[in-house]
Coordinates of C-alpha atoms in Angstrom, one line a residue:
M1 CA 101.8 80.7 107.1
A2 CA 99.1 83.0 105.6
R3 CA 99.9 84.5 102.3
E4 CA 98.8 88.2 101.9
F5 CA 97.0 89.1 98.7
Q6 CA 96.5 92.5 97.2
R7 CA 93.7 93.5 94.9
G8 CA 94.2 91.7 91.6
H9 CA 96.6 89.1 92.9
K10 CA 95.9 85.4 91.8
A11 CA 97.3 82.1 92.8
R12 CA 96.6 78.4 92.4
I13 CA 94.9 76.8 95.4
S14 CA 97.4 74.0 95.3
D15 CA 100.2 76.6 95.8
L16 CA 98.4 77.7 99.0
T17 CA 97.4 74.3 100.5
A18 CA 97.1 70.7 99.5
G19 CA 93.7 70.6 101.2
R20 CA 90.5 70.4 99.2
D21 CA 88.1 71.0 102.1
L22 CA 88.4 74.8 102.6
Y23 CA 86.9 77.3 105.1
V24 CA 86.3 80.8 103.7
G25 CA 85.7 83.6 106.3
V26 CA 84.7 87.2 105.6
Q27 CA 84.9 90.0 108.1
I28 CA 83.2 93.3 107.2
A29 CA 81.6 95.9 109.4
G30 CA 80.6 99.6 109.4
P31 CA 78.7 101.9 111.8
G32 CA 75.0 101.4 111.5
L33 CA 75.4 99.0 108.5
T34 CA 74.0 95.5 108.0
F35 CA 75.6 93.2 105.4
D36 CA 74.5 90.2 103.4
I37 CA 77.4 87.9 102.5
S38 CA 76.7 85.6 99.6
C39 CA 78.4 83.1 97.2
F40 CA 77.4 82.8 93.5
G41 CA 78.2 79.6 91.7
L42 CA 78.7 80.6 88.1
D43 CA 79.0 78.6 84.9
A44 CA 81.7 79.0 82.2
N45 CA 80.1 82.2 80.9
E46 CA 80.1 83.6 84.5
R47 CA 76.3 83.4 84.7
L48 CA 74.1 82.1 87.5
S49 CA 72.5 79.4 85.2
D50 CA 71.3 77.3 88.2
D51 CA 69.6 79.2 91.1
R52 CA 70.4 76.4 93.5
Y53 CA 74.0 77.6 93.5
F54 CA 73.1 81.0 94.8
I55 CA 74.2 80.5 98.4
F56 CA 72.9 83.1 100.8
F57 CA 70.9 83.3 104.1
N58 CA 67.8 81.8 102.7
Q59 CA 69.6 79.0 100.8
P60 CA 72.6 78.0 102.9
K61 CA 73.9 75.1 100.8
S62 CA 74.1 73.7 97.3
P63 CA 72.3 70.5 96.4
E64 CA 75.3 68.2 96.9
E65 CA 76.5 70.4 99.8
A66 CA 79.8 71.3 98.1
I67 CA 79.2 74.9 99.2
Q68 CA 77.7 75.6 102.6
Q69 CA 77.1 78.8 104.5
L70 CA 78.2 78.4 108.1
G71 CA 77.3 81.8 109.6
P72 CA 79.5 83.8 112.0
Q73 CA 82.6 81.8 113.0
A74 CA 85.8 82.6 115.0
G75 CA 85.4 86.4 114.6
D76 CA 84.3 86.3 111.0
T77 CA 81.1 88.1 110.0
D78 CA 80.1 85.1 107.9
S79 CA 81.8 82.0 106.6
F80 CA 81.5 79.2 104.1
R81 CA 82.7 75.6 103.7
V82 CA 83.9 74.8 100.1
T83 CA 84.7 71.2 99.1
L84 CA 86.4 71.6 95.8
D85 CA 86.2 67.9 94.8
S86 CA 82.5 67.9 95.2
I87 CA 81.7 70.9 93.0
P88 CA 79.9 69.8 89.8
P89 CA 81.7 70.4 86.4
A90 CA 79.0 72.9 85.4
I91 CA 80.2 75.3 88.1
Q92 CA 83.4 77.0 87.0
K93 CA 83.6 80.0 89.4
L94 CA 82.6 80.8 93.0
S95 CA 82.2 84.6 93.6
F96 CA 82.1 85.7 97.2
T97 CA 80.3 89.1 97.6
A98 CA 79.1 91.5 100.4
T99 CA 76.2 93.8 99.9
I100 CA 74.7 96.5 102.2
D101 CA 71.1 95.8 103.3
G102 CA 69.5 99.2 103.6
A103 CA 71.0 102.6 103.3
G104 CA 74.8 103.2 103.3
Q105 CA 77.8 102.9 101.0
M106 CA 81.0 100.8 101.0
S107 CA 83.2 103.8 101.8
Q108 CA 81.8 103.6 105.4
V109 CA 83.2 100.2 106.1
G110 CA 86.2 99.7 108.3
P111 CA 89.1 97.3 107.8
G112 CA 87.9 93.9 106.7
Y113 CA 89.2 90.8 105.0
L114 CA 88.5 87.5 103.1
R115 CA 90.5 84.6 104.3
I116 CA 91.0 81.0 103.4
V117 CA 91.7 78.3 106.1
A118 CA 92.7 74.7 105.4
G119 CA 93.4 72.1 108.1
G120 CA 93.0 74.6 110.9
E121 CA 95.7 77.0 109.4
E122 CA 95.1 80.2 107.6
V123 CA 96.7 80.0 104.2
A124 CA 95.6 83.2 102.4
R125 CA 94.1 86.6 103.3
Y126 CA 92.9 89.5 101.3
S127 CA 92.5 92.7 103.4
F128 CA 90.5 95.8 102.3
T129 CA 89.3 99.1 103.8
G130 CA 86.4 101.5 103.0
S131 CA 88.9 104.0 101.5
E132 CA 89.2 101.7 98.4
F133 CA 85.5 102.3 97.6
S134 CA 83.1 105.3 97.2
T135 CA 79.3 105.2 96.8
E136 CA 79.1 101.5 95.9
R137 CA 76.6 99.4 97.9
A138 CA 78.2 96.0 97.1
V139 CA 81.6 94.6 96.6
M140 CA 82.9 91.4 94.9
L141 CA 85.6 90.3 97.4
G142 CA 87.2 87.2 95.9
D143 CA 86.8 84.4 93.4
F144 CA 87.5 80.7 93.3
Y145 CA 87.7 79.9 89.5
L146 CA 88.6 76.8 87.5
K147 CA 91.3 77.3 84.9
D148 CA 92.8 73.8 84.4
V149 CA 93.0 73.8 88.2
W150 CA 91.2 75.7 90.9
R151 CA 92.6 79.1 91.6
F152 CA 91.9 82.1 93.9
A153 CA 91.8 85.7 92.9
A154 CA 91.5 88.8 95.2
V155 CA 89.0 90.9 93.4
G156 CA 88.0 93.9 95.6
Q157 CA 85.7 95.4 92.9
G158 CA 82.8 97.7 94.0
F159 CA 79.3 97.4 92.5
D160 CA 76.9 100.3 92.4
G161 CA 73.7 98.4 93.1
G162 CA 72.7 96.2 96.0
L163 CA 72.1 92.5 96.2
E164 CA 69.2 92.6 93.7
A165 CA 71.3 94.4 91.1
L166 CA 74.2 92.0 91.7
L167 CA 71.9 89.1 91.2
K168 CA 70.7 90.5 87.9
N169 CA 74.3 91.2 86.9
F170 CA 75.0 87.5 87.2
G171 CA 71.9 86.5 85.2
G172 CA 69.7 85.5 88.2
E173 CA 66.0 86.0 88.4
V174 CA 64.5 88.3 91.0
A175 CA 61.3 87.3 92.6
E176 CA 58.3 89.7 92.1
E177 CA 57.2 91.5 95.3
E178 CA 53.5 90.6 95.2
P179 CA 51.1 89.7 98.0
A180 CA 51.4 85.9 98.6
P181 CA 48.3 84.0 97.4
A182 CA 46.8 81.1 99.4
P183 CA 49.5 78.6 100.2
A184 CA 49.8 75.7 97.8
Q185 CA 50.3 72.3 99.4
G186 CA 53.8 71.0 98.6
A187 CA 55.2 74.1 97.0
T188 CA 58.6 75.4 98.1
P189 CA 60.1 78.9 97.8
G190 CA 62.3 79.6 94.8
F191 CA 65.4 80.1 96.8
A192 CA 64.6 77.9 99.8
P193 CA 66.8 75.0 100.9
P194 CA 65.8 71.5 99.5
G195 CA 62.7 70.0 101.1
Q196 CA 64.5 67.0 102.4
A197 CA 67.1 67.9 105.0
A198 CA 70.5 66.4 104.2
P199 CA 72.4 64.7 107.1
A200 CA 74.8 67.0 109.0
P201 CA 78.3 67.1 107.6
G202 CA 80.8 64.9 109.4
F203 CA 82.6 67.8 111.0
A204 CA 79.5 69.7 112.2
P205 CA 78.5 68.1 115.5
P206 CA 81.0 67.6 118.3
A207 CA 82.7 64.2 118.4
G208 CA 80.9 61.6 120.4
A209 CA 77.4 63.3 120.1
P210 CA 74.6 60.8 119.5
A211 CA 73.2 61.0 116.0
P212 CA 69.5 61.6 115.7
S213 CA 67.4 58.7 114.4
A214 CA 66.0 60.8 111.6
P215 CA 67.5 63.9 110.0
P216 CA 65.7 67.1 111.1
A217 CA 64.3 69.6 108.7
P218 CA 66.5 72.7 108.3
A219 CA 65.5 75.4 110.7
P220 CA 64.7 78.9 109.3
P221 CA 67.6 81.3 109.5
A222 CA 68.0 83.8 112.2
P223 CA 65.9 87.0 111.8
Q224 CA 67.5 89.2 109.2
P225 CA 66.3 92.1 107.1
A226 CA 64.2 91.0 104.1
P227 CA 66.3 91.0 100.8
A228 CA 65.3 93.4 98.1
F229 CA 64.5 90.6 95.7
G230 CA 62.2 88.6 98.0
A231 CA 58.7 89.1 99.3
P232 CA 57.8 92.0 101.6
Q233 CA 58.9 91.6 105.2
G234 CA 56.3 89.7 107.1
A235 CA 54.7 88.1 104.1
P236 CA 55.7 84.5 103.2
P237 CA 57.0 83.9 99.6
Q238 CA 54.7 82.6 97.0
G239 CA 53.9 78.9 97.6
T240 CA 55.3 79.0 101.2
P241 CA 53.2 77.1 103.8
P242 CA 52.0 79.1 106.8
P243 CA 54.5 79.7 109.6
G244 CA 54.9 76.7 111.9
T245 CA 53.8 74.2 109.2
P246 CA 56.6 71.8 108.2
P247 CA 57.1 71.1 104.4
Q248 CA 55.2 68.2 103.1
G249 CA 56.9 64.8 103.6
V250 CA 59.3 66.2 106.3
Q251 CA 58.7 65.2 110.0
P252 CA 59.0 68.1 112.4
P253 CA 62.0 68.0 114.6
A254 CA 61.6 66.7 118.1
P255 CA 61.7 69.3 120.9
G256 CA 65.2 70.2 122.0
T257 CA 66.8 68.8 118.8
P258 CA 69.6 71.1 117.7
Q259 CA 68.9 72.7 114.2
M260 CA 71.7 72.3 111.7
H261 CA 71.4 75.8 110.2
G262 CA 69.8 77.7 113.1
A263 CA 73.2 78.6 114.4
P264 CA 76.9 78.5 113.4
T265 CA 78.4 75.0 113.2
I266 CA 81.6 74.4 115.1
A267 CA 83.8 74.3 111.9
A268 CA 85.8 77.2 113.3
P269 CA 89.3 76.4 112.0
I270 CA 91.3 78.5 114.4
A271 CA 89.2 78.9 117.5
P272 CA 91.1 77.4 120.5
P273 CA 89.5 74.4 122.3
G274 CA 87.1 75.4 125.0
Q275 CA 85.9 78.6 123.3
V276 CA 83.5 77.3 120.7
P277 CA 79.8 77.8 121.7
P278 CA 77.6 74.7 121.2
P279 CA 75.3 74.4 118.2
G280 CA 72.1 76.3 118.7
Q281 CA 73.7 79.1 120.7
A282 CA 74.9 82.3 119.0
P283 CA 78.5 83.4 119.8
P284 CA 78.6 86.0 122.5
P285 CA 80.0 89.5 121.8
P286 CA 83.7 89.8 122.7
P287 CA 84.6 91.4 126.1
P288 CA 85.9 95.0 126.1
G289 CA 89.4 95.4 125.0
Q290 CA 89.5 92.0 123.1
F291 CA 91.3 92.0 119.8
P292 CA 89.2 91.2 116.7
G293 CA 89.0 87.5 115.7
Q294 CA 89.4 86.3 119.3
Q295 CA 86.5 84.5 121.1
P296 CA 85.6 85.0 124.7
P297 CA 85.5 81.9 127.0
F298 CA 82.7 79.5 126.4
G299 CA 79.3 80.8 127.6
Q300 CA 80.7 84.0 129.1
Q301 CA 79.0 87.4 128.5
P302 CA 80.7 90.8 129.3
G303 CA 80.1 91.6 132.9
Q304 CA 78.4 88.3 133.8
A305 CA 78.8 84.5 133.4
P306 CA 75.4 82.9 132.9
P307 CA 75.3 79.1 132.9
A308 CA 75.5 77.8 129.3
P309 CA 72.9 75.2 128.1
A310 CA 74.1 71.7 128.1
P311 CA 75.2 70.7 124.5
Y312 CA 73.7 67.6 123.0
G313 CA 72.2 66.4 126.3
H314 CA 75.3 66.6 128.5
P315 CA 74.8 68.2 132.0
P316 CA 76.3 71.7 132.3
A317 CA 79.0 70.6 134.7
Q318 CA 80.6 68.2 132.1
P319 CA 82.9 69.4 129.3
Y320 CA 81.3 68.8 126.0
P321 CA 82.8 66.1 123.8
G322 CA 86.1 66.7 122.2
Q323 CA 87.3 68.9 125.0
P324 CA 90.1 68.2 127.6
G325 CA 88.8 66.0 130.4
Q326 CA 87.3 63.3 128.0
P327 CA 90.4 61.5 126.7
G328 CA 90.1 59.4 123.6
Q329 CA 87.8 61.7 121.7
P330 CA 89.0 63.8 118.8
A331 CA 88.9 67.6 118.7
P332 CA 86.3 69.3 116.4
Y333 CA 87.2 69.9 112.8
G334 CA 90.0 72.4 112.2
Q335 CA 91.1 72.5 115.9
P336 CA 94.4 71.0 117.3
Q337 CA 94.1 67.8 119.4
P338 CA 94.0 68.8 123.1
M339 CA 96.8 67.7 125.3
G340 CA 94.3 66.3 127.8
G341 CA 94.0 66.6 131.5
V342 CA 93.4 70.3 131.6
P343 CA 90.6 71.2 134.1
Q344 CA 87.8 73.3 132.7
G345 CA 86.2 74.4 135.9
G346 CA 87.2 76.8 138.7
G347 CA 88.2 80.4 137.8
A348 CA 89.3 79.8 134.2
P349 CA 86.6 82.0 132.6
G350 CA 87.4 84.9 134.9
L351 CA 91.1 84.5 134.3
Q352 CA 90.7 84.3 130.6
A353 CA 88.5 87.3 130.5
A354 CA 91.0 89.3 132.5
L355 CA 93.9 88.5 130.2
S356 CA 92.0 88.5 126.9
K357 CA 92.7 92.1 126.1
Y358 CA 96.4 91.4 126.3
R359 CA 96.4 88.5 123.8
E360 CA 98.4 88.6 120.6
A361 CA 96.9 90.5 117.7
P362 CA 97.9 88.7 114.5
T363 CA 96.8 90.4 111.3
G364 CA 98.7 88.6 108.6
Q365 CA 100.9 91.6 108.0
R366 CA 104.7 91.5 108.2
W367 CA 104.9 94.2 110.9
T368 CA 102.2 94.4 113.5
P369 CA 102.2 96.6 116.6
Q370 CA 100.9 94.6 119.6
N371 CA 100.7 97.7 121.7
P372 CA 102.5 101.1 121.5
R373 CA 105.7 99.6 122.9
L374 CA 105.8 96.1 121.4
M375 CA 106.3 95.2 117.7
R376 CA 105.8 91.8 116.1
V377 CA 107.5 90.9 112.8
D378 CA 106.4 87.8 110.8
L379 CA 109.5 86.5 109.0
G380 CA 107.4 84.2 106.8
V381 CA 105.7 87.2 105.2
G382 CA 107.9 88.6 102.5
G383 CA 110.6 85.9 103.0
Q384 CA 113.4 88.3 103.8
P385 CA 115.5 88.7 107.0
V386 CA 115.1 91.5 109.5
L387 CA 117.9 93.5 111.1
A388 CA 117.2 94.6 114.7
R389 CA 119.2 96.3 117.4
Q390 CA 121.0 93.7 119.6
G391 CA 119.2 92.7 122.7
T392 CA 115.7 93.9 121.6
M393 CA 114.1 90.5 121.1
V394 CA 111.7 89.8 124.0
L395 CA 109.9 86.7 122.5
Y396 CA 109.8 84.6 119.4
Q397 CA 107.7 81.8 118.0
G398 CA 108.6 79.2 115.3
K399 CA 112.0 78.4 113.9
V400 CA 114.1 81.6 114.0
D401 CA 117.8 82.0 113.8
F402 CA 119.7 85.0 115.3
S403 CA 123.2 85.9 114.1
Y404 CA 125.5 88.8 114.6
K405 CA 125.4 91.4 111.8
G406 CA 128.7 93.1 111.5
A407 CA 129.3 96.4 109.7
G408 CA 132.7 95.5 108.4
F409 CA 136.0 97.3 109.1
R410 CA 135.0 100.4 107.1
G411 CA 131.5 100.5 108.7
R412 CA 133.0 100.3 112.2
I413 CA 135.4 103.2 111.5
V414 CA 132.6 105.4 110.0
G415 CA 130.2 104.5 112.9
N416 CA 132.7 105.3 115.6
A417 CA 133.7 108.6 113.9
T418 CA 130.2 109.8 113.3
G419 CA 128.3 108.3 116.3
Q420 CA 125.9 106.5 114.0
E421 CA 127.1 103.0 114.7
M422 CA 124.4 100.4 115.2
Q423 CA 125.0 97.0 116.9
L424 CA 122.6 94.8 114.9
M425 CA 121.5 91.2 114.8
R426 CA 120.1 89.3 111.8
C427 CA 116.8 87.4 112.2
T428 CA 116.0 84.7 109.7
G429 CA 113.7 81.7 109.5
Q430 CA 110.0 81.0 109.7
G431 CA 108.3 82.5 112.7
Q432 CA 107.4 85.6 114.6
V433 CA 109.8 87.8 116.6
F434 CA 108.6 90.3 119.2
L435 CA 110.8 93.4 119.6
A436 CA 110.9 96.2 122.3
E437 CA 113.5 98.3 124.0
N438 CA 113.1 100.1 127.4
A439 CA 109.3 100.5 126.9
A440 CA 110.0 103.1 124.1
E441 CA 107.1 103.9 121.8
L442 CA 107.5 102.2 118.4
H443 CA 106.4 103.4 115.0
P444 CA 106.7 101.3 111.8
I445 CA 107.4 103.5 108.7
E446 CA 106.9 101.8 105.3
L447 CA 109.1 103.0 102.4
Q448 CA 108.1 102.4 98.8
G449 CA 111.1 103.6 96.9
D450 CA 111.5 106.8 98.9
A451 CA 114.0 107.7 101.6
I452 CA 114.0 109.0 105.2
C453 CA 116.7 110.2 107.6
V454 CA 116.6 108.7 111.1
S455 CA 119.2 109.1 113.9
A456 CA 120.8 105.7 114.5
E457 CA 119.9 106.1 118.2
N458 CA 116.2 106.0 117.2
V459 CA 116.3 102.9 115.0
L460 CA 114.9 99.7 116.5
A461 CA 114.7 97.4 113.4
F462 CA 114.3 97.4 109.7
D463 CA 114.0 95.1 106.6
E464 CA 117.3 93.9 105.3
S465 CA 116.2 95.0 101.8
L466 CA 116.5 98.7 102.8
H467 CA 119.8 100.4 101.8
H468 CA 121.2 102.5 104.7
E469 CA 124.2 104.7 105.0
V470 CA 125.6 107.6 107.1
R471 CA 124.7 111.0 105.8
R472 CA 126.6 114.2 106.7
I473 CA 124.8 117.4 107.7
E474 CA 126.9 120.5 106.9
G475 CA 126.9 123.3 109.4
H476 CA 127.7 127.0 109.7
G477 CA 128.4 129.0 112.7
I478 CA 130.6 126.1 114.0
P479 CA 134.0 126.1 112.4
G480 CA 134.4 122.7 110.6
G481 CA 131.3 121.5 112.4
A482 CA 128.9 118.9 111.2
L483 CA 126.4 116.4 112.4
F484 CA 125.5 113.0 111.0
T485 CA 122.4 110.8 110.5
M486 CA 121.4 107.5 108.9
Q487 CA 119.5 107.6 105.6
F488 CA 117.2 104.6 104.7
Q489 CA 116.1 104.1 101.1
G490 CA 114.3 101.4 99.1
T491 CA 111.2 99.3 99.7
G492 CA 110.6 97.9 103.2
T493 CA 109.8 99.0 106.7
V494 CA 112.0 100.7 109.3
V495 CA 110.8 100.8 113.0
V496 CA 111.5 104.1 114.8
K497 CA 111.5 104.3 118.6
T498 CA 110.7 107.5 120.5
E499 CA 110.6 108.6 124.1
G500 CA 106.9 109.6 124.3
T501 CA 104.5 110.4 121.5
P502 CA 106.2 112.3 118.7
V503 CA 104.8 115.2 116.6
V504 CA 105.1 115.4 112.8
L505 CA 105.4 118.9 111.4
P506 CA 105.6 120.2 107.8
V507 CA 108.8 121.9 106.7
T508 CA 108.6 125.7 106.3
P509 CA 111.3 128.3 105.8
T510 CA 111.2 129.0 109.5
T511 CA 111.3 125.4 110.9
F512 CA 114.0 124.8 113.5
A513 CA 114.4 121.8 115.7
D514 CA 116.6 120.9 118.6
S515 CA 119.3 118.5 117.5
N516 CA 118.8 116.4 120.6
A517 CA 115.0 116.1 120.1
I518 CA 114.8 115.5 116.4
V519 CA 114.0 111.9 115.5
A520 CA 113.6 111.8 111.7
W521 CA 112.9 113.9 108.6
S522 CA 112.2 113.4 104.9
A523 CA 115.3 112.9 102.8
G524 CA 114.1 115.6 100.4
A525 CA 114.4 118.3 103.1
Q526 CA 117.6 120.5 103.2
V527 CA 119.1 120.6 106.6
I528 CA 121.7 123.0 108.0
I529 CA 123.1 123.6 111.4
S530 CA 122.2 126.9 113.1
S531 CA 124.3 127.9 116.1
Q532 CA 122.9 130.2 118.8
V533 CA 126.3 130.8 120.4
R534 CA 127.5 134.4 120.0
L535 CA 130.5 136.3 121.4
R536 CA 129.6 138.6 124.2
R537 CA 131.4 141.6 125.7
S538 CA 129.8 141.1 129.0
A539 CA 131.9 140.1 132.0
Y540 CA 129.5 137.3 132.6
P541 CA 129.0 135.5 129.3
G542 CA 126.4 132.8 129.0
H543 CA 123.7 131.3 126.8
S544 CA 120.1 130.0 126.9
G545 CA 121.1 126.3 126.7
E546 CA 119.8 126.0 123.2
T547 CA 123.2 126.1 121.5
V548 CA 122.8 124.0 118.3
N549 CA 119.6 123.8 116.3
L550 CA 118.8 122.3 112.9
Q551 CA 117.1 124.5 110.3
F552 CA 115.0 122.7 107.7
R553 CA 114.0 123.9 104.2
G554 CA 112.3 122.2 101.4
A555 CA 109.4 121.9 99.0
P556 CA 105.9 121.3 100.3
G557 CA 105.5 117.7 101.4
N558 CA 108.6 117.5 103.4
F559 CA 108.3 116.8 107.2
I560 CA 110.1 116.4 110.4
V561 CA 109.5 114.1 113.4
V562 CA 110.3 115.4 116.9
Q563 CA 109.9 113.6 120.2
P564 CA 109.1 115.3 123.6
Y565 CA 112.4 114.3 125.0
E566 CA 116.0 115.4 124.5
V567 CA 118.7 112.7 124.3

């Protein structure tokens, strides 16, 4: 189960997972922005003393391949493979950063994250939004650092400069922007990959693919904007052979040979089988309505289904190695072993495309709306039970126990007398529970030590850590009259259900609400009952139908929530 990190939180890697071969994914995006995702391998003084451990788009791996840049994977903007046991002792910290290439600032980015995956399971996630930054053009997202053991820290620190300034901050040298002289035979760029291509990692090609007789030279990265510290765009760096000339001593790859770094490897740890594009093919954009982090079916483009190129020499009609239909071959790294015997042809792509927009939307949060009328709660996040209205569970996953939550003798008496009785069930265990009731719209409200008043009829579920009690509303105009509500206070989330989309209004001295339409209000507001019933001398007495209203008063900041429906 993924552990959620906030800015500044730290933990030992061993507390998150026993694995030492880790996948690090970064998702960051903004309108009109292009990002460079990098990893800095720093020494004990937090300096980049060895340029070979600056891992970025022009140098996608360290010399011993302990740190490898994999490119976009499984919905991530960029990703890395980190083998902790292979990192040399001189490297004491790995700093993962994101910088804007060109104009823009970090306040423009949308919700993003840095996550750690081990053994095909996400074990840690640090989420961030652009509201946490201002005019910065770079951000240091998270660190792996060695302090007796390897640890992880969620940093989330903005940096005013771009990639060039960040490189200087870590003590790296920036290449001079000069016209390139005549190419020198045998010279290599300062930040280029090693001249001899290392063999592909064991988890990179699909299982069963024939190994090439000789390792191919690394292909140039996909076209990207030139970095600020490199040579001008269109001019090769100093000492670089002309385009199309292989480095000295390296044989050019045979035609049709897949390039190891020309496209993402299939190290995607959570992509389901049958949805990983073959090496050499960029992942297609998700179809409309698809949730972030979910891949479209293999080879499918929005609105069309072009035939995908045959991976590693297999004909297009055959499933590629490791997929159902070829028993006895293991699944790719980080993916569950297929059950086998599942056909891949027919109308599967069309069916998957039609249902993709309805798939589950996991975010790593404790409470996640799946749509306006369905709420998912992850019991493993926070480690505390949830109290929900009886009969509201529509689906659950994992090991979850449901038990009756009684209010006690006194609670039943008070509930019956005030109309604020709630028939609750207690949900415990490790898993996800999906809650809904009569297609009502659901709204999670997070409390952080404050309080809110909600009618018991409008409560769907809440964290057991919240203290709740019946609160009396005094009235005037009705002899001995009073109304009641439930008050929730503490730290946690309460899910409120409404009939239709509600409206939230600030409290003013002239704020009145129908007692049958009011859903909730801030506990700091003063509430009194205002009656519209008056004695008449007419022979035909009557009234408007609006007999009892609630009048709200309070300091600025108080609010009420009203639904477009009267109970």
